[in-house]
């Protein structure tokens, strides 16, 4: 088996093809499915809150947020076990996973049975998770831009940077939106503006 190129810092699947995990179909499908399903769950989950007269809306929103956050956490976990050689990359991935964990925790806190007992779990789980993911995404963007060849050194780098910028924007919007949600009031124009930011 040839030596692993340092720029990949990934692991081989020694037991089957000898290819890098990230070059294999199963890895790409799992990663894309996690990101896509997580994003869709957050969009639909937020939409549920636009209908305050729908009695099942908060439950549907909380469950969808939990599914979405769990999907993102799965992607972070997959990345963590794929990229093993670069210490700083793994720390960056750990930071992202920690943010996703707080978002899972916060999402569960938005399920009505828990939210009605205490709002702190949902609100501050979202707030902390969004802030940590924002920081992780900034770090990833800086790291990608400083690699050999710069941002436009290859199409893959440009795509990776675009994906991280989208993650940054989404996490930052949820951070600001959650801060607005905590401040309240959860009615009228302020509430609609909060959901729009989410």
Short mmCIF file of C-alpha atoms in Angstrom, two decimals:
data_model
loop_
_atom_site.label_atom_id
_atom_site.label_comp_id
_atom_site.label_asym_id
_atom_site.label_seq_id
_atom_site.Cartn_x
_atom_site.Cartn_y
_atom_site.Cartn_z
CA UNK A 1 0.00 0.00 0.00
CA UNK A 2 1.43 3.36 -0.97
CA UNK A 3 2.04 6.00 1.64
CA UNK A 4 -0.89 8.22 2.49
CA UNK A 5 -0.48 11.72 1.02
CA UNK A 6 -0.20 14.19 3.89
CA UNK A 7 -2.58 16.65 2.27
CA UNK A 8 -5.46 14.18 2.68
CA UNK A 9 -4.82 13.18 6.29
CA UNK A 10 -7.53 10.53 5.83
CA UNK A 11 -7.66 6.78 6.39
CA UNK A 12 -7.61 3.91 3.93
CA UNK A 13 -10.11 1.10 3.93
CA UNK A 14 -7.41 -1.58 4.14
CA UNK A 15 -9.80 -4.53 4.28
CA UNK A 16 -11.43 -4.01 0.90
CA UNK A 17 -10.39 -1.61 -1.85
CA UNK A 18 -7.41 0.15 -0.28
CA UNK A 19 -8.95 3.48 -1.29
CA UNK A 20 -9.30 6.53 0.91
CA UNK A 21 -12.63 6.43 2.72
CA UNK A 22 -13.51 9.84 1.35
CA UNK A 23 -13.13 8.53 -2.22
CA UNK A 24 -15.59 5.69 -1.70
CA UNK A 25 -19.26 5.83 -2.66
CA UNK A 26 -20.62 4.76 0.75
CA UNK A 27 -18.72 7.59 2.47
CA UNK A 28 -19.93 10.22 0.03
CA UNK A 29 -23.54 8.98 0.15
CA UNK A 30 -23.56 8.97 3.97
CA UNK A 31 -22.09 12.46 4.14
CA UNK A 32 -24.39 14.00 1.52
CA UNK A 33 -27.44 12.25 3.01
CA UNK A 34 -26.58 13.56 6.48
CA UNK A 35 -26.06 17.14 5.34
CA UNK A 36 -29.11 17.17 3.04
CA UNK A 37 -31.49 15.54 5.53
CA UNK A 38 -30.21 17.75 8.35
CA UNK A 39 -30.72 20.93 6.34
CA UNK A 40 -34.19 19.91 5.16
CA UNK A 41 -35.24 18.94 8.69
CA UNK A 42 -34.21 22.37 10.00
CA UNK A 43 -36.06 24.21 7.21
CA UNK A 44 -39.28 22.22 7.70
CA UNK A 45 -38.90 22.32 11.50
CA UNK A 46 -38.66 26.11 11.48
CA UNK A 47 -41.67 26.32 9.15
CA UNK A 48 -43.77 24.47 11.76
CA UNK A 49 -43.44 27.48 14.08
CA UNK A 50 -45.05 29.81 11.54
CA UNK A 51 -48.42 28.26 12.42
CA UNK A 52 -49.02 29.08 16.11
CA UNK A 53 -52.62 27.81 15.92
CA UNK A 54 -51.45 24.35 14.82
CA UNK A 55 -51.39 22.37 18.09
CA UNK A 56 -48.88 19.80 16.84
CA UNK A 57 -46.52 22.42 15.41
CA UNK A 58 -44.14 22.68 18.40
CA UNK A 59 -43.87 18.89 18.67
CA UNK A 60 -43.22 18.51 14.93
CA UNK A 61 -40.67 21.35 15.03
CA UNK A 62 -38.84 19.94 18.05
CA UNK A 63 -38.67 16.44 16.57
CA UNK A 64 -37.47 17.75 13.19
CA UNK A 65 -34.82 19.91 14.87
CA UNK A 66 -33.66 16.82 16.77
CA UNK A 67 -33.49 14.75 13.57
CA UNK A 68 -31.60 17.52 11.76
CA UNK A 69 -29.10 18.07 14.57
CA UNK A 70 -28.54 14.32 14.89
CA UNK A 71 -27.86 14.07 11.14
CA UNK A 72 -25.23 16.83 11.38
CA UNK A 73 -23.68 15.13 14.42
CA UNK A 74 -23.44 11.88 12.40
CA UNK A 75 -21.57 13.74 9.63
CA UNK A 76 -19.16 15.22 12.18
CA UNK A 77 -18.60 11.75 13.66
CA UNK A 78 -17.93 10.29 10.22
CA UNK A 79 -15.42 13.07 9.51
CA UNK A 80 -13.72 12.52 12.87
CA UNK A 81 -13.13 8.84 12.17
CA UNK A 82 -12.08 9.54 8.57
CA UNK A 83 -9.48 12.26 9.06
CA UNK A 84 -7.09 10.84 11.64
CA UNK A 85 -3.64 12.10 10.69
CA UNK A 86 -3.98 15.87 11.08
CA UNK A 87 -4.28 16.90 14.75
CA UNK A 88 -5.59 20.42 14.06
CA UNK A 89 -8.16 19.18 11.57
CA UNK A 90 -9.43 16.68 14.13
CA UNK A 91 -9.69 19.39 16.78
CA UNK A 92 -11.62 21.52 14.27
CA UNK A 93 -13.97 18.60 13.59
CA UNK A 94 -14.36 18.01 17.35
CA UNK A 95 -15.42 21.62 17.78
CA UNK A 96 -18.05 21.18 15.08
CA UNK A 97 -19.24 17.93 16.71
CA UNK A 98 -19.47 19.64 20.09
CA UNK A 99 -21.65 22.34 18.53
CA UNK A 100 -23.84 19.68 16.91
CA UNK A 101 -24.14 17.90 20.27
CA UNK A 102 -25.37 21.10 21.93
CA UNK A 103 -27.83 21.54 19.05
CA UNK A 104 -29.15 17.98 19.59
CA UNK A 105 -29.50 18.77 23.30
CA UNK A 106 -31.23 22.07 22.49
CA UNK A 107 -33.49 20.46 19.89
CA UNK A 108 -34.73 17.92 22.41
CA UNK A 109 -35.35 20.86 24.74
CA UNK A 110 -37.79 22.33 22.20
CA UNK A 111 -40.04 19.27 22.40
CA UNK A 112 -43.12 20.58 24.31
CA UNK A 113 -43.00 18.13 27.25
CA UNK A 114 -39.50 19.39 28.09
CA UNK A 115 -39.91 22.98 26.93
CA UNK A 116 -42.98 23.48 29.13
CA UNK A 117 -40.97 22.42 32.18
CA UNK A 118 -37.91 24.54 31.38
CA UNK A 119 -37.04 26.71 28.42
CA UNK A 120 -33.35 26.80 29.29
CA UNK A 121 -32.43 23.45 27.67
CA UNK A 122 -33.86 24.31 24.27
CA UNK A 123 -32.93 27.97 24.13
CA UNK A 124 -29.41 27.78 25.51
CA UNK A 125 -28.62 24.46 23.82
CA UNK A 126 -29.41 26.15 20.50
CA UNK A 127 -27.57 29.34 21.43
CA UNK A 128 -24.35 27.61 22.55
CA UNK A 129 -24.45 25.04 19.74
CA UNK A 130 -24.94 27.69 17.06
CA UNK A 131 -22.10 29.80 18.46
CA UNK A 132 -19.69 26.84 18.60
CA UNK A 133 -20.57 25.77 15.04
CA UNK A 134 -20.07 29.36 13.85
CA UNK A 135 -16.57 29.39 15.36
CA UNK A 136 -15.78 25.97 13.89
CA UNK A 137 -16.90 27.09 10.42
CA UNK A 138 -14.75 30.23 10.56
CA UNK A 139 -11.77 28.06 11.48
CA UNK A 140 -12.52 25.66 8.59
CA UNK A 141 -12.80 28.56 6.11
CA UNK A 142 -9.44 29.98 7.25
CA UNK A 143 -7.83 26.53 7.11
CA UNK A 144 -9.10 25.85 3.57
CA UNK A 145 -8.01 29.28 2.32
CA UNK A 146 -4.48 28.80 3.70
CA UNK A 147 -3.86 25.45 2.02
CA UNK A 148 -1.45 25.27 -0.91
CA UNK A 149 -2.90 26.93 -3.99
CA UNK A 150 -5.35 29.03 -1.99
CA UNK A 151 -9.12 29.00 -2.21
CA UNK A 152 -9.17 28.61 -5.98
CA UNK A 153 -6.32 26.11 -6.14
CA UNK A 154 -8.81 23.45 -7.22
CA UNK A 155 -12.57 23.09 -7.76
CA UNK A 156 -12.73 20.84 -4.69
CA UNK A 157 -11.34 23.62 -2.46
CA UNK A 158 -13.76 26.19 -3.86
CA UNK A 159 -16.67 23.79 -3.25
CA UNK A 160 -15.43 23.00 0.28
CA UNK A 161 -15.12 26.70 1.10
CA UNK A 162 -18.60 27.41 -0.30
CA UNK A 163 -20.05 24.61 1.85
CA UNK A 164 -18.36 25.95 4.98
CA UNK A 165 -19.52 29.50 4.26
CA UNK A 166 -23.09 28.17 4.02
CA UNK A 167 -22.62 26.36 7.34
CA UNK A 168 -21.25 29.56 8.89
CA UNK A 169 -24.17 31.60 7.60
CA UNK A 170 -26.75 29.06 8.81
CA UNK A 171 -25.18 28.72 12.26
CA UNK A 172 -24.83 32.49 12.65
CA UNK A 173 -28.49 33.03 11.68
CA UNK A 174 -29.58 30.42 14.23
CA UNK A 175 -27.38 32.09 16.87
CA UNK A 176 -28.91 35.53 16.22
CA UNK A 177 -32.40 34.08 15.82
CA UNK A 178 -32.15 32.14 19.08
CA UNK A 179 -30.95 35.27 20.89
CA UNK A 180 -34.02 37.06 19.49
CA UNK A 181 -36.21 34.12 20.54
CA UNK A 182 -34.87 34.29 24.12
CA UNK A 183 -35.41 38.06 24.28
CA UNK A 184 -38.98 37.81 22.98
CA UNK A 185 -41.80 38.60 22.83
CA UNK A 186 -42.86 35.46 20.97
CA UNK A 187 -45.72 37.18 19.18
CA UNK A 188 -46.35 39.75 16.51
CA UNK A 189 -43.69 41.15 14.20
CA UNK A 190 -40.77 40.28 16.51
CA UNK A 191 -41.74 36.59 16.47
CA UNK A 192 -42.05 36.48 12.67
CA UNK A 193 -38.70 38.28 12.32
CA UNK A 194 -37.14 35.70 14.64
CA UNK A 195 -38.42 32.83 12.52
CA UNK A 196 -37.26 34.60 9.35
CA UNK A 197 -33.71 34.79 10.76
CA UNK A 198 -33.88 31.11 11.78
#
